């Protein structure tokens, strides 16, 4: 149980284009999901907290207009990287907390590798 | 000072060895402690979850938390080549669900 999927697993795009990444909880509902980015040999950096039906909460230094987050249902959150540039190339990972889980355990997706040319 | 410190390694051990991985932290409000395993180009996988101080054992894995020293450990007994991965410690406060991660320790178990 507690499986989280991401799509796509890898994407290559041209500079200036927008890319959408999906995060789905497959066997549970998730009121809260998180988006992280991870650079090579570095730890996960929280970008934003996504709450179903409300606006996402962004961490300091993360541009909300560049990284659009939508959490329209209890099983799906999307991250759209708008006008992507090479410096946005990174590994993007989402996580989800099962609704009602008193331990607030986060279950992570497999990640999406974004390469911006 | 980072909230969570973790030696990035790399750490190489022979198969069968006992592995000790550690993290220190500065925020005494952290109450929940986790260890995640991350294989290359994959998302983190939850290994151990502990609350407050004490030990927790699950198969070959033992997690220890010493809140007085702000120090947590993960021990892997009888290490296997399949244990080769990056191990991330993570922690959070009561009432908050955002996690603070260490940088991860890259472990290689040599057959």
PDB file of C-alpha atoms in Angstrom:
ATOM      1  CA  UNK A   1       0.000   0.000   0.000  1.00  0.00           C
ATOM      2  CA  UNK A   2       0.813   3.734   0.008  1.00  0.00           C
ATOM      3  CA  UNK A   3       2.044   3.896  -3.561  1.00  0.00           C
ATOM      4  CA  UNK A   4       2.734   7.223  -5.219  1.00  0.00           C
ATOM      5  CA  UNK A   5       3.364   7.551  -8.926  1.00  0.00           C
ATOM      6  CA  UNK A   6       4.757  10.375 -11.015  1.00  0.00           C
ATOM      7  CA  UNK A   7       4.434  11.067 -14.695  1.00  0.00           C
ATOM      8  CA  UNK A   8       6.487  11.516 -16.711  1.00  0.00           C
ATOM      9  CA  UNK A   9       9.563   9.864 -15.256  1.00  0.00           C
ATOM     10  CA  UNK A  10      11.796  11.853 -17.540  1.00  0.00           C
ATOM     11  CA  UNK A  11      11.251  14.887 -19.725  1.00  0.00           C
ATOM     12  CA  UNK A  12      13.498  16.911 -21.978  1.00  0.00           C
ATOM     13  CA  UNK A  13      12.266  20.264 -23.193  1.00  0.00           C
ATOM     14  CA  UNK A  14      13.474  23.408 -24.878  1.00  0.00           C
ATOM     15  CA  UNK A  15      14.141  26.579 -22.955  1.00  0.00           C
ATOM     16  CA  UNK A  16      11.043  28.743 -22.682  1.00  0.00           C
ATOM     17  CA  UNK A  17       8.495  25.942 -22.784  1.00  0.00           C
ATOM     18  CA  UNK A  18       6.272  24.791 -19.923  1.00  0.00           C
ATOM     19  CA  UNK A  19       6.318  21.322 -18.453  1.00  0.00           C
ATOM     20  CA  UNK A  20       3.642  19.650 -16.349  1.00  0.00           C
ATOM     21  CA  UNK A  21       4.463  16.883 -13.870  1.00  0.00           C
ATOM     22  CA  UNK A  22       1.745  14.754 -12.313  1.00  0.00           C
ATOM     23  CA  UNK A  23       1.812  13.160  -8.871  1.00  0.00           C
ATOM     24  CA  UNK A  24      -0.802  10.546  -8.040  1.00  0.00           C
ATOM     25  CA  UNK A  25      -1.551   8.573  -4.906  1.00  0.00           C
ATOM     26  CA  UNK A  26      -2.624   5.207  -6.301  1.00  0.00           C
ATOM     27  CA  UNK A  27      -4.147   3.411  -3.345  1.00  0.00           C
ATOM     28  CA  UNK A  28      -5.004   6.157  -0.879  1.00  0.00           C
ATOM     29  CA  UNK A  29      -6.389   9.646  -0.696  1.00  0.00           C
ATOM     30  CA  UNK A  30      -4.065  12.475   0.164  1.00  0.00           C
ATOM     31  CA  UNK A  31      -5.214  15.821   1.465  1.00  0.00           C
ATOM     32  CA  UNK A  32      -1.613  16.995   1.571  1.00  0.00           C
ATOM     33  CA  UNK A  33       1.119  16.489  -0.991  1.00  0.00           C
ATOM     34  CA  UNK A  34       4.588  17.967  -1.193  1.00  0.00           C
ATOM     35  CA  UNK A  35       6.909  18.918  -4.035  1.00  0.00           C
ATOM     36  CA  UNK A  36      10.672  18.675  -3.679  1.00  0.00           C
ATOM     37  CA  UNK A  37      13.606  19.201  -5.969  1.00  0.00           C
ATOM     38  CA  UNK A  38      16.909  17.438  -5.661  1.00  0.00           C
ATOM     39  CA  UNK A  39      20.179  18.423  -7.302  1.00  0.00           C
ATOM     40  CA  UNK A  40      22.919  15.836  -7.864  1.00  0.00           C
ATOM     41  CA  UNK A  41      24.492  14.621  -4.628  1.00  0.00           C
ATOM     42  CA  UNK A  42      22.309  16.948  -2.600  1.00  0.00           C
ATOM     43  CA  UNK A  43      19.357  16.359  -0.354  1.00  0.00           C
ATOM     44  CA  UNK A  44      15.726  17.034  -1.031  1.00  0.00           C
ATOM     45  CA  UNK A  45      14.683  20.655  -0.873  1.00  0.00           C
ATOM     46  CA  UNK A  46      11.038  21.331  -0.160  1.00  0.00           C
ATOM     47  CA  UNK A  47       9.506  23.620  -2.749  1.00  0.00           C
ATOM     48  CA  UNK A  48       5.883  23.763  -1.692  1.00  0.00           C
ATOM     49  CA  UNK A  49       3.101  22.107   0.247  1.00  0.00           C
ATOM     50  CA  UNK A  50       0.023  21.308  -1.787  1.00  0.00           C
ATOM     51  CA  UNK A  51      -3.353  21.086  -0.046  1.00  0.00           C
ATOM     52  CA  UNK A  52      -6.384  19.722  -1.826  1.00  0.00           C
ATOM     53  CA  UNK A  53      -8.837  22.440  -2.728  1.00  0.00           C
ATOM     54  CA  UNK A  54      -6.683  25.348  -1.614  1.00  0.00           C
ATOM     55  CA  UNK A  55      -3.639  27.294  -2.698  1.00  0.00           C
ATOM     56  CA  UNK A  56      -0.224  25.790  -2.263  1.00  0.00           C
ATOM     57  CA  UNK A  57       2.174  27.088   0.356  1.00  0.00           C
ATOM     58  CA  UNK A  58       5.564  27.894  -1.141  1.00  0.00           C
ATOM     59  CA  UNK A  59       8.907  27.833   0.637  1.00  0.00           C
ATOM     60  CA  UNK A  60      10.997  30.955   0.787  1.00  0.00           C
ATOM     61  CA  UNK A  61      12.802  31.602  -2.452  1.00  0.00           C
ATOM     62  CA  UNK A  62      10.502  29.481  -4.618  1.00  0.00           C
ATOM     63  CA  UNK A  63       8.703  31.520  -7.281  1.00  0.00           C
ATOM     64  CA  UNK A  64       5.021  30.685  -7.161  1.00  0.00           C
ATOM     65  CA  UNK A  65       4.426  32.110 -10.641  1.00  0.00           C
ATOM     66  CA  UNK A  66       7.123  29.899 -12.091  1.00  0.00           C
ATOM     67  CA  UNK A  67       6.198  26.691 -10.293  1.00  0.00           C
ATOM     68  CA  UNK A  68       2.424  26.382 -10.518  1.00  0.00           C
ATOM     69  CA  UNK A  69       0.861  23.778  -8.278  1.00  0.00           C
ATOM     70  CA  UNK A  70      -2.650  22.452  -8.558  1.00  0.00           C
ATOM     71  CA  UNK A  71      -4.173  19.908  -6.174  1.00  0.00           C
ATOM     72  CA  UNK A  72      -7.618  19.498  -7.640  1.00  0.00           C
ATOM     73  CA  UNK A  73      -8.437  16.092  -6.239  1.00  0.00           C
ATOM     74  CA  UNK A  74      -7.501  13.876  -3.309  1.00  0.00           C
ATOM     75  CA  UNK A  75      -5.318  11.712  -5.524  1.00  0.00           C
ATOM     76  CA  UNK A  76      -3.677  14.148  -7.908  1.00  0.00           C
ATOM     77  CA  UNK A  77      -1.347  17.112  -7.636  1.00  0.00           C
ATOM     78  CA  UNK A  78       0.387  18.726 -10.586  1.00  0.00           C
ATOM     79  CA  UNK A  79       3.490  20.875 -10.803  1.00  0.00           C
ATOM     80  CA  UNK A  80       3.892  23.034 -13.880  1.00  0.00           C
ATOM     81  CA  UNK A  81       7.289  24.559 -14.533  1.00  0.00           C
ATOM     82  CA  UNK A  82       6.517  27.611 -16.647  1.00  0.00           C
ATOM     83  CA  UNK A  83       9.002  29.109 -19.104  1.00  0.00           C
ATOM     84  CA  UNK A  84      11.591  26.557 -18.118  1.00  0.00           C
ATOM     85  CA  UNK A  85      15.278  27.430 -18.291  1.00  0.00           C
ATOM     86  CA  UNK A  86      18.390  25.251 -18.039  1.00  0.00           C
ATOM     87  CA  UNK A  87      18.817  26.138 -14.359  1.00  0.00           C
ATOM     88  CA  UNK A  88      15.443  24.478 -13.711  1.00  0.00           C
ATOM     89  CA  UNK A  89      16.936  21.142 -14.739  1.00  0.00           C
ATOM     90  CA  UNK A  90      16.651  18.930 -11.692  1.00  0.00           C
ATOM     91  CA  UNK A  91      15.034  15.870 -10.185  1.00  0.00           C
ATOM     92  CA  UNK A  92      11.520  16.714  -8.985  1.00  0.00           C
ATOM     93  CA  UNK A  93       9.966  14.431  -6.391  1.00  0.00           C
ATOM     94  CA  UNK A  94       6.516  14.527  -4.863  1.00  0.00           C
ATOM     95  CA  UNK A  95       5.271  12.953  -1.668  1.00  0.00           C
ATOM     96  CA  UNK A  96       1.853  12.398  -0.158  1.00  0.00           C
ATOM     97  CA  UNK A  97       0.422  11.853   3.291  1.00  0.00           C
ATOM     98  CA  UNK A  98      -2.549   9.483   3.488  1.00  0.00           C
ATOM     99  CA  UNK A  99      -5.596  11.337   4.744  1.00  0.00           C
ATOM    100  CA  UNK A 100      -6.224  10.454   8.354  1.00  0.00           C
ATOM    101  CA  UNK A 101      -2.717   9.091   8.916  1.00  0.00           C
ATOM    102  CA  UNK A 102      -1.945  10.209  12.462  1.00  0.00           C
ATOM    103  CA  UNK A 103       1.778   9.651  11.915  1.00  0.00           C
ATOM    104  CA  UNK A 104       1.850  12.103   8.984  1.00  0.00           C
ATOM    105  CA  UNK A 105       4.193   9.729   7.173  1.00  0.00           C
ATOM    106  CA  UNK A 106       5.190  10.947   3.716  1.00  0.00           C
ATOM    107  CA  UNK A 107       5.321   8.437   0.889  1.00  0.00           C
ATOM    108  CA  UNK A 108       7.424   9.491  -2.057  1.00  0.00           C
ATOM    109  CA  UNK A 109       6.971   9.125  -5.764  1.00  0.00           C
ATOM    110  CA  UNK A 110       9.756   7.818  -8.018  1.00  0.00           C
ATOM    111  CA  UNK A 111      10.691  11.300  -9.206  1.00  0.00           C
ATOM    112  CA  UNK A 112      10.754  13.116 -12.538  1.00  0.00           C
ATOM    113  CA  UNK A 113      14.007  14.110 -14.148  1.00  0.00           C
ATOM    114  CA  UNK A 114      13.658  17.379 -16.013  1.00  0.00           C
ATOM    115  CA  UNK A 115      16.293  18.468 -18.496  1.00  0.00           C
ATOM    116  CA  UNK A 116      15.904  21.888 -20.082  1.00  0.00           C
ATOM    117  CA  UNK A 117      18.034  22.449 -23.154  1.00  0.00           C
TER     118      UNK A 117
ATOM    119  CA  UNK B   1      24.044  26.049  10.724  1.00  0.00           C
ATOM    120  CA  UNK B   2      21.891  23.502   8.960  1.00  0.00           C
ATOM    121  CA  UNK B   3      19.021  22.094  10.973  1.00  0.00           C
ATOM    122  CA  UNK B   4      20.082  18.541  10.114  1.00  0.00           C
ATOM    123  CA  UNK B   5      23.666  17.444   9.535  1.00  0.00           C
ATOM    124  CA  UNK B   6      24.634  14.189   7.894  1.00  0.00           C
ATOM    125  CA  UNK B   7      27.999  12.990   6.656  1.00  0.00           C
ATOM    126  CA  UNK B   8      27.606  12.518   2.895  1.00  0.00           C
ATOM    127  CA  UNK B   9      30.221   9.777   2.768  1.00  0.00           C
ATOM    128  CA  UNK B  10      30.779   7.904   0.549  1.00  0.00           C
ATOM    129  CA  UNK B  11      30.942   4.874   2.793  1.00  0.00           C
ATOM    130  CA  UNK B  12      32.159   1.516   1.495  1.00  0.00           C
ATOM    131  CA  UNK B  13      31.925  -1.678   3.525  1.00  0.00           C
ATOM    132  CA  UNK B  14      32.391  -5.380   2.772  1.00  0.00           C
ATOM    133  CA  UNK B  15      29.364  -7.613   2.562  1.00  0.00           C
ATOM    134  CA  UNK B  16      28.272  -8.813   5.999  1.00  0.00           C
ATOM    135  CA  UNK B  17      29.601  -5.787   7.854  1.00  0.00           C
ATOM    136  CA  UNK B  18      27.610  -3.763  10.333  1.00  0.00           C
ATOM    137  CA  UNK B  19      26.910  -0.290   9.013  1.00  0.00           C
ATOM    138  CA  UNK B  20      26.356   2.732  11.210  1.00  0.00           C
ATOM    139  CA  UNK B  21      24.768   5.855   9.741  1.00  0.00           C
ATOM    140  CA  UNK B  22      24.233   8.998  11.777  1.00  0.00           C
ATOM    141  CA  UNK B  23      22.638  12.412  11.821  1.00  0.00           C
ATOM    142  CA  UNK B  24      22.756  15.293  14.235  1.00  0.00           C
ATOM    143  CA  UNK B  25      20.253  18.075  14.513  1.00  0.00           C
ATOM    144  CA  UNK B  26      19.906  21.420  16.215  1.00  0.00           C
ATOM    145  CA  UNK B  27      16.168  21.866  16.750  1.00  0.00           C
ATOM    146  CA  UNK B  28      15.068  20.321  20.039  1.00  0.00           C
ATOM    147  CA  UNK B  29      11.439  20.516  18.863  1.00  0.00           C
ATOM    148  CA  UNK B  30      11.938  17.607  16.454  1.00  0.00           C
ATOM    149  CA  UNK B  31      10.010  14.627  17.752  1.00  0.00           C
ATOM    150  CA  UNK B  32       9.563  12.357  14.743  1.00  0.00           C
ATOM    151  CA  UNK B  33      12.561  10.768  13.066  1.00  0.00           C
ATOM    152  CA  UNK B  34      12.738   8.821   9.851  1.00  0.00           C
ATOM    153  CA  UNK B  35      15.262   7.036   7.697  1.00  0.00           C
ATOM    154  CA  UNK B  36      14.714   6.804   3.966  1.00  0.00           C
ATOM    155  CA  UNK B  37      16.640   4.761   1.415  1.00  0.00           C
ATOM    156  CA  UNK B  38      17.068   6.188  -2.059  1.00  0.00           C
ATOM    157  CA  UNK B  39      18.409   4.221  -4.973  1.00  0.00           C
ATOM    158  CA  UNK B  40      19.972   6.110  -7.833  1.00  0.00           C
ATOM    159  CA  UNK B  41      17.439   8.094  -9.865  1.00  0.00           C
ATOM    160  CA  UNK B  42      14.543   6.886  -7.709  1.00  0.00           C
ATOM    161  CA  UNK B  43      12.366   8.435  -5.026  1.00  0.00           C
ATOM    162  CA  UNK B  44      13.086   7.877  -1.326  1.00  0.00           C
ATOM    163  CA  UNK B  45      11.622   4.784   0.310  1.00  0.00           C
ATOM    164  CA  UNK B  46      10.663   4.865   3.997  1.00  0.00           C
ATOM    165  CA  UNK B  47      12.762   2.435   6.047  1.00  0.00           C
ATOM    166  CA  UNK B  48      12.241   3.338   9.667  1.00  0.00           C
ATOM    167  CA  UNK B  49       9.992   5.682  11.611  1.00  0.00           C
ATOM    168  CA  UNK B  50      10.486   6.491  15.271  1.00  0.00           C
ATOM    169  CA  UNK B  51       8.953   8.869  17.752  1.00  0.00           C
ATOM    170  CA  UNK B  52      10.994  10.579  20.454  1.00  0.00           C
ATOM    171  CA  UNK B  53      13.936   8.772  22.048  1.00  0.00           C
ATOM    172  CA  UNK B  54      14.588   5.062  22.012  1.00  0.00           C
ATOM    173  CA  UNK B  55      15.345   2.154  19.734  1.00  0.00           C
ATOM    174  CA  UNK B  56      13.323   0.467  17.043  1.00  0.00           C
ATOM    175  CA  UNK B  57      14.258  -2.714  15.252  1.00  0.00           C
ATOM    176  CA  UNK B  58      12.968  -4.083  11.966  1.00  0.00           C
ATOM    177  CA  UNK B  59      14.786  -7.083  10.574  1.00  0.00           C
ATOM    178  CA  UNK B  60      18.385  -6.145   9.880  1.00  0.00           C
ATOM    179  CA  UNK B  61      17.712  -2.457  10.581  1.00  0.00           C
ATOM    180  CA  UNK B  62      17.823  -0.708  13.957  1.00  0.00           C
ATOM    181  CA  UNK B  63      17.052   2.960  14.460  1.00  0.00           C
ATOM    182  CA  UNK B  64      18.194   4.808  17.562  1.00  0.00           C
ATOM    183  CA  UNK B  65      17.233   8.249  18.751  1.00  0.00           C
ATOM    184  CA  UNK B  66      19.044  10.126  21.512  1.00  0.00           C
ATOM    185  CA  UNK B  67      17.185  13.383  21.974  1.00  0.00           C
ATOM    186  CA  UNK B  68      19.434  14.536  24.792  1.00  0.00           C
ATOM    187  CA  UNK B  69      22.365  14.528  22.372  1.00  0.00           C
ATOM    188  CA  UNK B  70      20.265  15.445  19.312  1.00  0.00           C
ATOM    189  CA  UNK B  71      21.711  12.415  17.565  1.00  0.00           C
ATOM    190  CA  UNK B  72      20.065   9.659  15.584  1.00  0.00           C
ATOM    191  CA  UNK B  73      21.517   6.487  14.108  1.00  0.00           C
ATOM    192  CA  UNK B  74      20.615   3.730  11.715  1.00  0.00           C
ATOM    193  CA  UNK B  75      22.386   0.392  12.011  1.00  0.00           C
ATOM    194  CA  UNK B  76      22.336  -2.203   9.267  1.00  0.00           C
ATOM    195  CA  UNK B  77      23.400  -5.703  10.265  1.00  0.00           C
ATOM    196  CA  UNK B  78      24.725  -8.301   7.835  1.00  0.00           C
ATOM    197  CA  UNK B  79      24.887  -5.722   5.074  1.00  0.00           C
ATOM    198  CA  UNK B  80      24.142  -6.882   1.552  1.00  0.00           C
ATOM    199  CA  UNK B  81      25.111  -5.482  -1.858  1.00  0.00           C
ATOM    200  CA  UNK B  82      21.424  -4.656  -2.341  1.00  0.00           C
ATOM    201  CA  UNK B  83      21.731  -2.230   0.577  1.00  0.00           C
ATOM    202  CA  UNK B  84      23.935  -0.034  -1.603  1.00  0.00           C
ATOM    203  CA  UNK B  85      22.020   3.237  -1.828  1.00  0.00           C
ATOM    204  CA  UNK B  86      21.862   6.710  -0.349  1.00  0.00           C
ATOM    205  CA  UNK B  87      20.378   6.858   3.138  1.00  0.00           C
ATOM    206  CA  UNK B  88      18.581  10.019   4.159  1.00  0.00           C
ATOM    207  CA  UNK B  89      17.598  10.958   7.669  1.00  0.00           C
ATOM    208  CA  UNK B  90      14.540  13.163   8.081  1.00  0.00           C
ATOM    209  CA  UNK B  91      12.717  14.670  11.002  1.00  0.00           C
ATOM    210  CA  UNK B  92       9.825  16.915  11.920  1.00  0.00           C
ATOM    211  CA  UNK B  93       8.147  18.703  14.786  1.00  0.00           C
ATOM    212  CA  UNK B  94       4.882  17.758  16.426  1.00  0.00           C
ATOM    213  CA  UNK B  95       2.013  19.504  14.695  1.00  0.00           C
ATOM    214  CA  UNK B  96       3.975  20.146  11.522  1.00  0.00           C
ATOM    215  CA  UNK B  97       4.164  17.751   8.598  1.00  0.00           C
ATOM    216  CA  UNK B  98       7.057  19.255   6.655  1.00  0.00           C
ATOM    217  CA  UNK B  99      10.241  17.242   6.843  1.00  0.00           C
ATOM    218  CA  UNK B 100      13.802  18.399   7.306  1.00  0.00           C
ATOM    219  CA  UNK B 101      16.265  16.163   5.512  1.00  0.00           C
ATOM    220  CA  UNK B 102      19.935  15.435   5.910  1.00  0.00           C
ATOM    221  CA  UNK B 103      22.092  15.504   2.805  1.00  0.00           C
ATOM    222  CA  UNK B 104      22.165  11.703   2.657  1.00  0.00           C
ATOM    223  CA  UNK B 105      25.006   9.193   3.064  1.00  0.00           C
ATOM    224  CA  UNK B 106      25.980   7.199   0.012  1.00  0.00           C
ATOM    225  CA  UNK B 107      26.648   3.573   1.008  1.00  0.00           C
ATOM    226  CA  UNK B 108      28.280   0.879  -1.104  1.00  0.00           C
ATOM    227  CA  UNK B 109      28.366  -2.713   0.114  1.00  0.00           C
ATOM    228  CA  UNK B 110      31.092  -4.617  -1.694  1.00  0.00           C
ATOM    229  CA  UNK B 111      30.446  -8.322  -2.431  1.00  0.00           C
TER     230      UNK B 111
END
